[in-house]
Coordinates of C-alpha atoms and ligand atoms in Angstrom, one line a residue:
M32 CA -58.0 4.6 -42.6
L33 CA -60.5 7.4 -42.2
T34 CA -59.7 10.1 -39.8
F35 CA -61.8 13.1 -38.4
E36 CA -59.9 15.5 -40.7
N37 CA -61.9 13.5 -43.5
F38 CA -65.0 15.3 -42.8
D39 CA -65.8 18.7 -43.2
L40 CA -65.6 19.8 -39.2
S41 CA -64.0 22.8 -38.1
T42 CA -60.6 22.6 -36.4
N43 CA -62.0 23.5 -32.9
I44 CA -64.4 20.6 -32.9
I45 CA -61.2 18.4 -34.5
S46 CA -58.9 19.6 -31.5
A47 CA -61.6 19.0 -29.0
I48 CA -62.3 15.3 -30.0
K49 CA -58.2 14.5 -30.7
E50 CA -58.1 15.7 -26.4
L51 CA -60.6 13.3 -25.5
G52 CA -58.2 10.4 -27.7
Y53 CA -60.6 9.7 -30.7
E54 CA -58.4 9.3 -33.6
N55 CA -60.4 7.1 -36.0
P56 CA -64.4 7.3 -36.6
T57 CA -66.3 4.5 -35.4
P58 CA -68.3 2.9 -38.4
I59 CA -71.7 4.7 -36.9
Q60 CA -69.6 8.1 -37.3
E61 CA -68.0 7.4 -40.7
K62 CA -71.7 6.7 -41.9
T63 CA -73.8 9.7 -40.1
I64 CA -71.2 12.6 -39.7
P65 CA -71.3 13.0 -43.5
H66 CA -75.0 12.4 -44.0
L67 CA -75.4 15.1 -41.5
L68 CA -73.1 17.8 -42.9
N69 CA -74.2 17.2 -46.5
T70 CA -78.0 16.5 -46.7
N71 CA -81.2 17.2 -44.7
Q72 CA -82.7 13.9 -44.6
D73 CA -83.8 12.2 -41.8
L74 CA -82.1 9.4 -40.8
V75 CA -82.7 6.3 -38.4
G76 CA -79.6 4.8 -37.1
L77 CA -80.2 1.1 -35.8
A78 CA -77.1 1.1 -33.3
Q79 CA -76.1 -0.5 -29.7
T80 CA -75.1 1.9 -26.9
G81 CA -71.4 2.3 -27.0
T82 CA -71.0 2.0 -30.7
G83 CA -70.0 5.9 -30.5
K84 CA -73.3 7.8 -31.6
T85 CA -73.2 10.3 -29.5
A86 CA -70.1 11.7 -31.4
A87 CA -71.9 10.8 -34.7
F88 CA -74.9 12.9 -34.4
G89 CA -73.5 15.8 -31.7
L90 CA -70.4 16.7 -33.9
P91 CA -72.4 17.6 -37.2
I92 CA -74.8 19.2 -35.1
L93 CA -72.6 21.6 -33.1
E94 CA -70.9 22.1 -36.5
Q95 CA -74.3 23.8 -37.8
I96 CA -75.1 25.5 -34.4
D97 CA -75.2 29.0 -35.2
P98 CA -74.3 30.6 -31.9
R99 CA -75.4 34.2 -32.5
N100 CA -79.0 33.1 -32.8
K101 CA -79.8 32.5 -29.1
F102 CA -82.8 30.2 -30.0
T103 CA -83.0 26.7 -29.2
Q104 CA -81.7 24.8 -32.2
C105 CA -81.5 20.9 -31.2
I106 CA -83.5 19.1 -28.7
I107 CA -82.1 15.5 -28.1
L108 CA -84.6 13.3 -26.2
S109 CA -83.3 10.4 -24.2
P110 CA -84.8 8.1 -21.7
T111 CA -82.8 8.6 -18.3
R112 CA -81.4 11.3 -16.0
E113 CA -77.9 9.3 -16.4
L114 CA -78.2 9.3 -20.4
C115 CA -78.9 12.9 -20.4
M116 CA -76.2 14.1 -18.4
Q117 CA -73.8 11.9 -20.1
I118 CA -74.7 13.3 -23.5
S119 CA -74.8 16.7 -22.5
K120 CA -71.4 16.1 -20.9
D121 CA -70.0 14.8 -24.2
M122 CA -71.7 17.5 -26.1
M123 CA -69.6 19.9 -23.7
G124 CA -66.5 18.4 -24.3
Y125 CA -66.9 18.2 -27.8
A126 CA -67.7 21.9 -27.6
K127 CA -65.0 22.6 -25.6
Y128 CA -63.3 25.2 -28.1
L129 CA -67.0 26.9 -29.0
P130 CA -67.8 28.3 -25.9
E131 CA -70.4 30.3 -27.4
I132 CA -72.8 27.3 -27.5
R133 CA -74.8 26.8 -24.8
V134 CA -75.8 22.7 -23.7
T135 CA -78.5 22.5 -21.1
A136 CA -79.5 19.0 -19.5
V137 CA -83.1 19.0 -18.4
Y138 CA -84.5 15.6 -16.4
G139 CA -87.2 14.5 -13.5
G140 CA -85.9 14.1 -10.2
A141 CA -84.0 17.2 -9.8
S142 CA -84.9 20.4 -9.3
I143 CA -86.7 22.2 -12.0
D144 CA -86.2 25.8 -10.5
N145 CA -82.5 25.3 -11.3
Q146 CA -83.3 24.1 -14.8
I147 CA -85.4 26.6 -15.6
R148 CA -83.2 29.2 -14.5
D149 CA -80.5 27.8 -16.8
L150 CA -83.3 27.6 -19.6
K151 CA -83.9 31.5 -19.4
K152 CA -80.1 32.4 -20.1
G153 CA -80.7 30.6 -23.1
S154 CA -79.7 27.3 -24.6
H155 CA -78.6 26.2 -27.9
I156 CA -79.1 22.5 -27.3
I157 CA -81.4 20.8 -24.9
V158 CA -81.0 17.1 -23.7
G159 CA -83.9 16.0 -22.1
T160 CA -86.3 12.9 -20.8
P161 CA -89.7 13.5 -22.1
G162 CA -91.5 13.8 -19.0
R163 CA -89.6 16.7 -18.0
V164 CA -89.3 18.5 -21.7
L165 CA -93.0 18.2 -21.5
D166 CA -93.4 19.7 -18.8
L167 CA -91.0 22.7 -19.4
L168 CA -93.2 23.0 -22.7
Q169 CA -96.3 23.4 -20.9
R170 CA -94.8 26.0 -18.6
R171 CA -93.6 27.9 -21.7
I172 CA -90.2 28.0 -20.3
L173 CA -88.9 25.8 -23.5
K174 CA -89.4 26.9 -26.8
I175 CA -88.5 24.3 -29.3
N176 CA -90.6 25.7 -32.2
Q177 CA -87.6 26.9 -33.8
I178 CA -85.2 23.8 -33.7
K179 CA -83.2 22.4 -36.7
F180 CA -82.1 19.1 -35.4
L181 CA -84.7 16.8 -33.3
V182 CA -82.7 13.5 -31.9
L183 CA -84.6 10.9 -30.3
D184 CA -82.0 8.4 -28.9
E185 CA -82.4 5.3 -27.5
A186 CA -86.1 5.4 -28.8
D187 CA -86.7 1.7 -28.1
E188 CA -86.3 2.4 -24.4
M189 CA -88.0 5.5 -24.1
L190 CA -91.1 3.6 -25.6
N191 CA -90.4 0.7 -23.0
M192 CA -90.5 3.3 -20.1
G193 CA -93.8 4.5 -21.4
F194 CA -92.9 7.7 -22.6
K195 CA -95.0 7.1 -25.9
E196 CA -97.4 9.9 -25.2
D197 CA -95.1 12.5 -24.0
M198 CA -92.9 11.9 -27.0
D199 CA -96.0 12.4 -29.4
A200 CA -97.4 15.5 -27.8
I201 CA -93.7 17.0 -27.8
L202 CA -93.0 16.1 -31.7
E203 CA -96.4 17.7 -32.0
T204 CA -94.9 21.2 -30.9
T205 CA -91.7 21.2 -33.2
P206 CA -91.6 22.8 -36.9
K207 CA -92.4 20.8 -39.7
E208 CA -89.0 22.1 -41.4
K209 CA -86.0 20.2 -39.1
Q210 CA -83.9 17.1 -39.7
T211 CA -85.4 14.4 -37.5
L212 CA -82.6 11.7 -36.0
L213 CA -83.7 8.6 -34.5
F214 CA -81.4 6.0 -32.9
S215 CA -82.5 2.4 -31.3
A216 CA -80.5 -0.5 -30.6
T217 CA -83.3 -2.5 -31.6
M218 CA -86.5 -1.8 -34.2
P219 CA -89.9 -3.3 -33.3
K220 CA -93.3 -2.5 -34.9
E221 CA -93.8 0.8 -32.7
I222 CA -90.0 2.3 -34.0
R223 CA -90.9 1.8 -37.3
N224 CA -94.3 3.7 -36.7
I225 CA -92.6 6.5 -35.3
A226 CA -90.5 6.5 -38.4
L227 CA -93.5 6.4 -40.7
N228 CA -95.3 9.0 -38.5
Y229 CA -93.2 11.9 -37.6
M230 CA -90.0 11.5 -40.2
N231 CA -89.8 12.3 -43.8
N232 CA -88.7 9.4 -46.1
P233 CA -85.8 8.7 -43.8
E234 CA -82.3 7.2 -44.4
E235 CA -81.5 3.7 -42.5
I236 CA -78.1 2.9 -41.6
S237 CA -77.0 0.2 -39.4
V238 CA -74.0 -0.6 -38.0
G239 CA -73.4 -4.5 -37.5
T240 CA -76.5 -6.7 -38.5
K241 CA -80.0 -5.8 -37.9
N242 CA -80.7 -6.5 -33.8
S243 CA -77.5 -8.0 -33.3
G244 CA -75.6 -7.9 -30.3
A245 CA -72.1 -6.2 -30.6
D246 CA -69.4 -8.2 -32.4
D247 CA -67.2 -8.2 -29.7
V248 CA -69.6 -10.1 -27.5
E249 CA -69.1 -13.8 -26.9
H250 CA -72.5 -15.0 -25.5
F251 CA -73.3 -18.3 -23.4
Y252 CA -75.3 -20.1 -21.2
Y253 CA -75.3 -22.5 -18.1
L254 CA -78.2 -24.7 -17.2
V255 CA -79.0 -25.4 -13.6
N256 CA -81.8 -26.2 -11.4
A257 CA -83.5 -23.0 -10.3
K258 CA -82.7 -23.4 -6.7
N259 CA -78.9 -23.4 -7.6
R260 CA -78.9 -20.1 -9.6
Y261 CA -77.4 -18.3 -6.5
L262 CA -74.6 -20.9 -6.0
A263 CA -73.9 -21.0 -10.1
L264 CA -73.8 -17.2 -9.7
K265 CA -70.9 -17.5 -7.0
R266 CA -68.9 -20.0 -9.2
I267 CA -68.8 -17.6 -12.1
A268 CA -67.4 -14.9 -9.8
D269 CA -65.0 -17.4 -8.4
I270 CA -64.0 -18.6 -11.9
N271 CA -63.3 -15.0 -13.0
P272 CA -61.2 -13.6 -10.4
D273 CA -61.0 -10.0 -12.2
I274 CA -64.7 -10.0 -13.0
F275 CA -66.1 -6.5 -13.4
G276 CA -69.8 -6.7 -14.6
I277 CA -73.5 -6.5 -13.7
V278 CA -75.5 -8.9 -12.6
F279 CA -79.4 -8.4 -13.9
C280 CA -82.2 -9.5 -11.8
R281 CA -86.1 -9.3 -12.5
T282 CA -87.2 -7.2 -9.5
R283 CA -85.9 -5.0 -7.0
R284 CA -86.3 -7.7 -4.1
E285 CA -84.6 -10.0 -6.1
T286 CA -81.6 -7.7 -6.7
Q287 CA -81.5 -6.4 -2.9
E288 CA -81.5 -10.5 -2.0
V289 CA -78.9 -11.3 -4.7
A290 CA -76.7 -8.2 -3.7
D291 CA -77.0 -8.8 0.1
K292 CA -75.9 -12.6 -0.3
L293 CA -72.7 -11.7 -2.4
I294 CA -71.9 -9.1 0.2
Q295 CA -72.3 -11.5 2.8
D296 CA -70.4 -14.1 1.4
G297 CA -67.3 -11.5 0.7
Y298 CA -67.8 -10.4 -2.4
N299 CA -67.0 -6.8 -3.5
A300 CA -71.0 -6.2 -4.7
D301 CA -73.1 -3.7 -4.4
S302 CA -76.9 -3.4 -5.5
L303 CA -78.7 -0.6 -7.7
H304 CA -82.4 -0.4 -8.2
G305 CA -85.5 2.0 -7.8
D306 CA -86.0 1.6 -4.2
L307 CA -82.3 3.4 -3.5
S308 CA -82.6 7.0 -3.1
Q309 CA -81.0 9.0 -5.9
A310 CA -78.1 9.8 -3.5
Q311 CA -77.4 6.3 -2.6
R312 CA -77.4 5.6 -6.3
D313 CA -75.0 7.9 -7.4
H314 CA -73.1 6.5 -4.9
V315 CA -73.0 3.1 -6.0
M316 CA -72.4 4.3 -9.4
S317 CA -69.6 6.5 -8.8
K318 CA -68.1 3.3 -6.9
F319 CA -68.4 1.1 -10.0
R320 CA -67.1 3.7 -12.2
S321 CA -63.9 4.1 -10.5
K322 CA -63.8 0.0 -10.4
H323 CA -64.0 0.3 -6.5
L324 CA -66.8 -2.0 -7.1
Q325 CA -66.5 -5.6 -9.2
I326 CA -69.9 -6.8 -9.2
L327 CA -73.0 -4.2 -9.7
V328 CA -76.4 -6.2 -9.1
A329 CA -79.3 -4.3 -10.8
T330 CA -82.6 -4.2 -12.5
D331 CA -83.0 -3.4 -15.6
V332 CA -84.7 0.2 -15.3
A333 CA -82.1 1.2 -12.8
A334 CA -79.1 -0.3 -15.2
R335 CA -80.3 2.5 -18.2
G336 CA -77.5 4.7 -19.1
I337 CA -75.0 3.3 -17.3
D338 CA -72.1 4.3 -19.4
V339 CA -69.3 2.1 -18.0
N340 CA -66.5 0.9 -20.8
D341 CA -64.5 -2.2 -20.1
L342 CA -67.4 -4.4 -18.5
T343 CA -66.0 -8.1 -18.5
H344 CA -69.3 -9.8 -17.9
I345 CA -73.3 -9.5 -18.0
I346 CA -74.6 -11.9 -16.3
N347 CA -78.4 -12.3 -16.5
Y348 CA -79.6 -14.1 -13.4
N349 CA -82.6 -14.3 -14.9
L350 CA -83.4 -14.4 -18.5
P351 CA -85.8 -11.2 -19.7
D352 CA -89.1 -11.7 -21.1
E353 CA -88.5 -9.8 -23.9
R354 CA -85.7 -10.7 -26.3
E355 CA -84.9 -7.0 -27.1
I356 CA -83.9 -6.3 -23.4
Y357 CA -81.3 -9.6 -23.5
I358 CA -79.6 -7.2 -26.6
H359 CA -79.7 -4.2 -24.5
R360 CA -78.1 -5.9 -21.5
S361 CA -75.7 -7.4 -23.5
G362 CA -74.6 -4.3 -25.5
R363 CA -73.4 -2.8 -22.1
T364 CA -70.3 -5.0 -22.5
G365 CA -68.0 -5.4 -25.6
R366 CA -67.7 -1.8 -25.8
A367 CA -65.3 0.3 -27.6
G368 CA -63.4 -2.2 -29.0
K369 CA -62.9 -4.1 -25.8
K370 CA -64.2 -8.3 -25.7
G371 CA -67.1 -8.8 -23.5
V372 CA -69.2 -11.9 -22.3
S373 CA -73.1 -12.2 -21.6
V374 CA -73.5 -15.0 -19.5
S375 CA -77.0 -16.3 -18.6
I376 CA -77.6 -18.7 -15.6
V377 CA -80.7 -20.8 -17.0
H378 CA -82.9 -23.4 -15.9
S379 CA -84.7 -26.0 -17.8
R380 CA -88.2 -23.7 -18.5
E381 CA -86.0 -21.2 -19.6
L382 CA -84.4 -22.9 -22.4
H383 CA -86.7 -21.9 -25.1
K384 CA -86.0 -18.3 -24.4
I385 CA -82.5 -18.9 -25.5
R386 CA -83.5 -20.1 -28.8
E387 CA -86.0 -17.3 -29.3
I388 CA -82.8 -14.5 -28.3
Q389 CA -80.5 -16.5 -30.7
K390 CA -82.9 -15.8 -33.5
I391 CA -82.6 -12.0 -33.4
L392 CA -78.9 -12.2 -31.8
K393 CA -78.2 -14.1 -35.1
K394 CA -75.2 -15.6 -33.3
P395 CA -75.0 -18.8 -31.4
I396 CA -75.7 -18.9 -27.5
N397 CA -73.3 -22.0 -26.6
R398 CA -74.1 -23.9 -23.7
K399 CA -70.8 -24.0 -21.1
D400 CA -70.5 -26.1 -17.8
V401 CA -70.5 -24.7 -15.0
P402 CA -67.1 -24.8 -13.4
G403 CA -66.4 -27.5 -10.6
G404 CA -64.7 -27.0 -7.7
E405 CA -61.2 -28.1 -8.6
E406 CA -61.4 -25.8 -11.9
I407 CA -62.3 -22.8 -9.4
C408 CA -59.9 -23.5 -7.0
H409 CA -56.9 -24.0 -9.4
K410 CA -57.9 -20.8 -11.2
Q411 CA -57.8 -18.9 -8.1
L412 CA -54.6 -20.2 -6.9
M413 CA -53.0 -19.4 -10.6
N414 CA -54.5 -15.8 -9.9
M415 CA -53.0 -15.2 -6.4
I416 CA -49.5 -16.6 -7.5
S417 CA -49.5 -13.8 -10.3
R418 CA -50.6 -11.5 -8.1
I419 CA -47.4 -12.3 -5.7
E420 CA -45.4 -12.4 -8.6
K421 CA -46.5 -9.0 -9.8
I422 CA -46.9 -7.1 -6.5
E423 CA -44.7 -4.1 -6.2
T424 CA -42.7 -4.3 -2.8
I425 CA -42.0 -1.5 -0.7
D426 CA -38.3 -2.5 0.1
N427 CA -36.9 0.5 1.9
Q428 CA -40.1 0.1 4.8
I429 CA -39.7 -3.8 4.6
E430 CA -36.2 -3.9 5.2
E431 CA -36.4 -2.8 8.6
F432 CA -38.7 -5.8 9.6
L433 CA -36.9 -8.3 7.6
P434 CA -34.4 -9.5 10.3
E435 CA -37.5 -10.4 12.6
I436 CA -39.5 -12.2 10.1
Y437 CA -36.4 -14.2 9.4
E438 CA -35.9 -15.3 12.8
K439 CA -39.5 -16.0 13.3
L440 CA -39.9 -18.2 10.2
S441 CA -36.6 -19.8 10.2
W442 CA -37.3 -23.2 11.3
L443 CA -39.7 -23.2 8.2
S444 CA -38.5 -24.9 4.7
R445 CA -38.9 -22.7 1.6
E446 CA -41.8 -25.2 0.8
D447 CA -43.8 -25.0 3.9
L448 CA -43.4 -20.8 3.9
L449 CA -44.7 -21.1 0.6
K450 CA -47.8 -23.5 1.8
R451 CA -48.6 -21.2 4.5
F452 CA -48.4 -18.0 2.5
V453 CA -50.9 -19.2 0.1
S454 CA -53.2 -20.7 2.4
V455 CA -53.8 -17.2 4.0
E456 CA -56.3 -16.6 1.2
F457 CA -56.9 -19.9 -0.2
N458 CA -58.1 -22.1 2.6
R459 CA -61.4 -20.9 2.3
F460 CA -61.7 -21.6 -1.3
L461 CA -60.6 -25.0 -0.5
K462 CA -62.8 -25.8 2.2
Y463 CA -66.0 -24.3 0.4
Y464 CA -65.3 -26.5 -2.7
K465 CA -64.1 -29.5 -1.2
N466 CA -67.0 -31.8 -2.3
A467 CA -68.9 -29.3 -4.0
P468 CA -71.5 -30.9 -6.1
D469 CA -71.8 -30.8 -9.9
L470 CA -74.4 -27.7 -10.8
N471 CA -75.1 -28.9 -14.3
I472 CA -78.3 -30.7 -15.5
S473 CA -78.2 -32.6 -18.6
E474 CA -80.6 -31.3 -21.5
K475 CA -81.7 -34.8 -22.1
S476 CA -82.8 -34.9 -18.5
V477 CA -84.8 -31.8 -19.2
N478 CA -86.4 -33.0 -22.2
E479 CA -87.5 -36.6 -20.6
R480 CA -88.7 -34.8 -17.3
T481 CA -90.9 -32.3 -19.6
R482 CA -92.2 -35.0 -21.6
K483 CA -93.2 -37.2 -18.4
G484 CA -95.1 -33.6 -17.4
R485 CA -93.0 -32.8 -14.2
G486 CA -90.9 -30.0 -13.4
I487 CA -87.0 -30.7 -13.1
D488 CA -86.7 -28.8 -10.0
G489 CA -89.1 -30.2 -7.5
D490 CA -89.4 -26.7 -6.1
D491 CA -90.4 -24.7 -9.5
N492 CA -93.0 -26.1 -11.1
R493 CA -95.2 -23.8 -13.5
F494 CA -98.2 -24.9 -12.9
E495 CA -97.8 -25.2 -8.9
K496 CA -99.9 -22.4 -7.3
K497 CA -99.6 -23.3 -4.0
G498 CA -98.1 -21.0 -1.6
Y499 CA -98.9 -17.9 -3.3
K500 CA -101.7 -15.2 -1.8
F501 CA -102.7 -13.1 -4.0
T502 CA -104.2 -9.8 -3.7
K503 CA -107.4 -8.7 -5.9
F504 CA -107.2 -5.1 -7.5
F505 CA -110.2 -3.0 -8.9
L506 CA -108.8 -1.0 -11.6
T507 CA -111.0 2.2 -12.9
I508 CA -110.4 1.3 -16.6
G509 CA -111.2 -1.6 -18.7
E510 CA -112.0 -2.8 -22.4
K511 CA -113.6 0.3 -23.6
D512 CA -110.3 2.4 -22.8
G513 CA -108.1 0.2 -24.6
L514 CA -107.1 -2.0 -21.8
T515 CA -106.1 -5.8 -22.6
K516 CA -104.5 -8.2 -20.5
V517 CA -101.0 -8.0 -22.8
K518 CA -101.4 -4.5 -22.2
L519 CA -102.0 -4.6 -18.5
M520 CA -99.0 -7.2 -17.9
E521 CA -96.8 -4.7 -20.1
I522 CA -97.5 -2.2 -17.4
I523 CA -97.1 -4.4 -14.8
N524 CA -93.9 -5.7 -16.3
N525 CA -92.3 -2.5 -17.3
D526 CA -92.7 -1.4 -13.6
D527 CA -89.1 -1.9 -11.8
R528 CA -91.0 -2.8 -8.8
L529 CA -93.2 -5.4 -10.2
A530 CA -91.6 -7.2 -12.9
G531 CA -91.5 -10.6 -12.5
A532 CA -94.4 -10.1 -9.8
E533 CA -96.7 -13.7 -9.7
I534 CA -99.9 -12.4 -11.5
G535 CA -103.2 -14.3 -10.7
K536 CA -106.4 -14.0 -12.3
I537 CA -106.9 -10.8 -14.6
E538 CA -110.5 -10.2 -15.9
I539 CA -111.3 -7.5 -18.0
L540 CA -114.4 -5.6 -18.1
K541 CA -116.1 -2.9 -20.0
G542 CA -115.7 -0.1 -18.1
F543 CA -113.2 -1.6 -15.2
T544 CA -110.8 -4.6 -14.3
F545 CA -110.0 -7.1 -11.4
F546 CA -106.7 -8.5 -11.4
E547 CA -104.6 -10.4 -8.5
V548 CA -101.2 -9.9 -7.8
D549 CA -98.7 -11.6 -5.4
A550 CA -100.2 -10.3 -2.0
R551 CA -96.7 -9.2 -0.6
L552 CA -96.6 -6.6 -3.6
E553 CA -99.7 -4.9 -2.4
N554 CA -98.2 -1.2 -1.7
E555 CA -95.9 -1.6 -4.9
V556 CA -99.1 -2.1 -7.0
I557 CA -101.0 0.9 -5.8
K558 CA -98.0 3.1 -6.3
A559 CA -97.3 1.8 -10.0
F560 CA -101.0 2.6 -10.8
N561 CA -102.7 5.0 -8.6
N562 CA -102.8 8.5 -10.2
K563 CA -100.8 7.4 -13.2
R564 CA -102.3 7.9 -16.8
Y565 CA -103.6 5.3 -19.5
L566 CA -104.3 6.6 -22.8
G567 CA -105.1 9.9 -21.0
K568 CA -107.0 8.9 -18.4
R569 CA -106.1 9.1 -14.8
L570 CA -105.9 5.8 -13.2
K571 CA -107.5 4.7 -9.9
I572 CA -106.9 1.6 -7.6
E573 CA -108.1 -0.2 -5.0
V574 CA -107.6 -3.5 -3.0
K575 CA -110.9 -5.4 -3.5
T576 CA -112.0 -6.6 0.0
G577 CA -113.9 -9.4 0.9
Q578 CA -113.9 -13.1 -0.8
P579 CA -114.2 -13.3 -4.1
K580 CA -117.2 -14.4 -5.7
R581 CA -117.7 -17.8 -7.0
N582 CA -117.8 -19.1 -10.3
S583 CA -121.5 -18.5 -11.1
D584 CA -121.9 -14.9 -9.9
R585 CA -118.3 -13.6 -10.6
P586 CA -118.3 -11.0 -13.6
K587 CA -117.7 -13.0 -16.6
S588 CA -114.6 -12.2 -18.8
S589 CA -115.8 -9.4 -21.9
K590 CA -114.2 -11.8 -24.3
S591 CA -114.7 -15.5 -23.8
G592 CA -116.9 -15.3 -20.4
K593 CA -114.2 -17.9 -19.0
S594 CA -112.8 -18.2 -15.8
E595 CA -108.9 -16.8 -16.2
Y596 CA -107.6 -18.3 -12.9
G597 CA -103.8 -19.6 -13.3
Y598 CA -102.8 -16.7 -16.0
S599 CA -99.1 -16.3 -15.1
K600 CA -96.4 -15.8 -17.0
K601 CA -93.3 -15.9 -14.5
H602 CA -93.4 -18.3 -11.7
E603 CA -89.4 -18.8 -11.7
S604 CA -88.4 -15.6 -10.0
G605 CA -90.7 -16.0 -6.7
K606 CA -89.6 -19.6 -6.4
S607 CA -86.0 -19.2 -7.0
K608 CA -86.2 -16.8 -4.3
T609 CA -87.7 -19.3 -1.4
A610 CA -84.7 -21.8 -3.4
Y611 CA -81.5 -19.9 -2.9
S612 CA -82.6 -18.4 0.3
K613 CA -82.1 -22.1 1.5
G614 CA -78.9 -22.5 -0.5
A615 CA -75.1 -22.7 1.0
R616 CA -73.7 -19.5 2.3
T617 CA -70.2 -20.6 3.0
G618 CA -67.2 -19.8 1.0
G619 CA -66.4 -16.7 -0.9
R620 CA -63.4 -14.3 0.3
K621 CA -62.8 -10.6 0.9
R622 CA -61.7 -8.8 -2.1
S623 CA -59.9 -5.2 -1.9
Ligands
AMP277 P1 -71.6 6.0 -26.9 O1 -72.1 5.3 -28.1 O2 -71.7 7.8 -27.7 O3 -72.1 6.2 -25.6 O4 -69.9 6.3 -27.0 C1 -68.9 5.1 -26.3 C2 -68.0 5.4 -25.8 O5 -66.8 5.3 -27.1 C3 -67.9 6.7 -25.2 O6 -66.9 6.2 -24.0 C4 -67.1 7.4 -26.1 O7 -66.5 9.0 -25.5 C5 -66.1 6.7 -26.5 N1 -66.0 7.1 -28.1 C6 -66.8 7.6 -29.0 N2 -66.6 7.8 -30.4 C7 -65.0 7.4 -30.4 C8 -63.9 7.6 -31.3 N3 -64.2 8.1 -32.6 N4 -62.8 6.8 -30.8 C9 -62.5 6.5 -29.5 N5 -63.7 6.5 -28.6 C10 -64.9 7.0 -29.0

């Protein structure tokens, strides 16, 4: 087996990583480290999070930084503040015995003045989010015209987050002679284009099969009625008493609702999403990192950059629309050689998504039955018994109370005593799961119902539009600005506040656009669009007041002229909210 001594790394670096407990290089390190040490060729690395890619590029880059030269020699672009902080912390750890090398992290959401002060001291390696890096370049604080290395980390995430233009602008200012490294968990066309446009004949390496999930992750799904999602989630938590995982939801609102209900039902859960302040997010993350929190309910955007090993479960409360997002979510477990499970709670109309995801995952996602009450009670009981077996007793402090306890309980038999001790915590489970219904639905019945043209869930009909009120918006860009329906949907779905929102009619005209969104999200839509830029053009958005005109005098769609009422991608999330808010609230338990 290879060790780090097999590479041409200096003893300073080897000592530092030994202290971090790294014994043998991971597969991506085996491939990347010698490549970077021995060649100037660009590199595209297809690798999931958790594969050890930070050290894969970090160690050979540190080896080649010249500390006497004060210029910035390496810039690492990364999608989120959390990832930037993580990477710079890792780099500083690897450089523990190279004290003259300076690493600075720059990211949005934090004071730019402090970062400017840091940069003015000179920094060999910059780790930054694209927006903040561009800002600092434009202020001429940051200079990257002499860099030797450019790293694009989690490049697909940076594109998903809308950083394409910022990245283009940054890349323009880098020197021609440099080594560019691009790491991505998935390889969509847009990433290939970056490799083509900005890289010079890159070597391509991948760990595992392309676009596949980590090998240590087992994938399965539960098929339930949409209205039973939350009940299924509770059963998943109950059948896994030692769960330490993330539940992914689509919208901030749904995230908060699911977390609130879990907390109310006695679970050790909390939420992470964009409506929380940075301080609140930091607080939740520190509870989660230190394992004082078992279940983190999060949106995809907020969970980016979470670097927590040992997660036992990833739970997809809803399946994401993009298959790549599933890969990202499930890649958060099964890390650093540990086994993990990625579970999806799926309702009838999401089955096709499971098939789609399997295609890129190149692994089966098998169905499992949602556990029934008896199975859960048995599991909980045995878990409690083994906790009792393992618990450490503080004998010298308990002993003085023992005579009194013996006396008080002397009338009980050993069997009665056991029953009573167990019941203290267990009665709630027995009561909650007594006569608990079977939540599973059969795939056969799904197919039959679908053939007959009815939804399996009475309250979850894709074509059912009743009950939604839409607000109509006027947006100051249109077809001539390159906007299409798909792009507009992308902007909406990529915004954490709006992902999964109910969308009504979209009309893209030459110079402007009308579209409808669930009226409850009016303010969020305005925040998401106003003063943002689309392909360089500043956006203005307004609520269109007054009744929409009728068909005859409505502006015609620029392409077909047809009415486009009913354009909607995601009815499930809105509906399931009403469904689970009616659901049972009993059961659960307090966890320490
Ligand atoms: P990364 O993919 O860079 O986020 O790394 C994932 C986790 O694996 C981090 O906690 C690293 O500290 C750890 N790690 C990276 N390389 C090694 C290694 N060779 N041996 C043990 N742990 C490692």
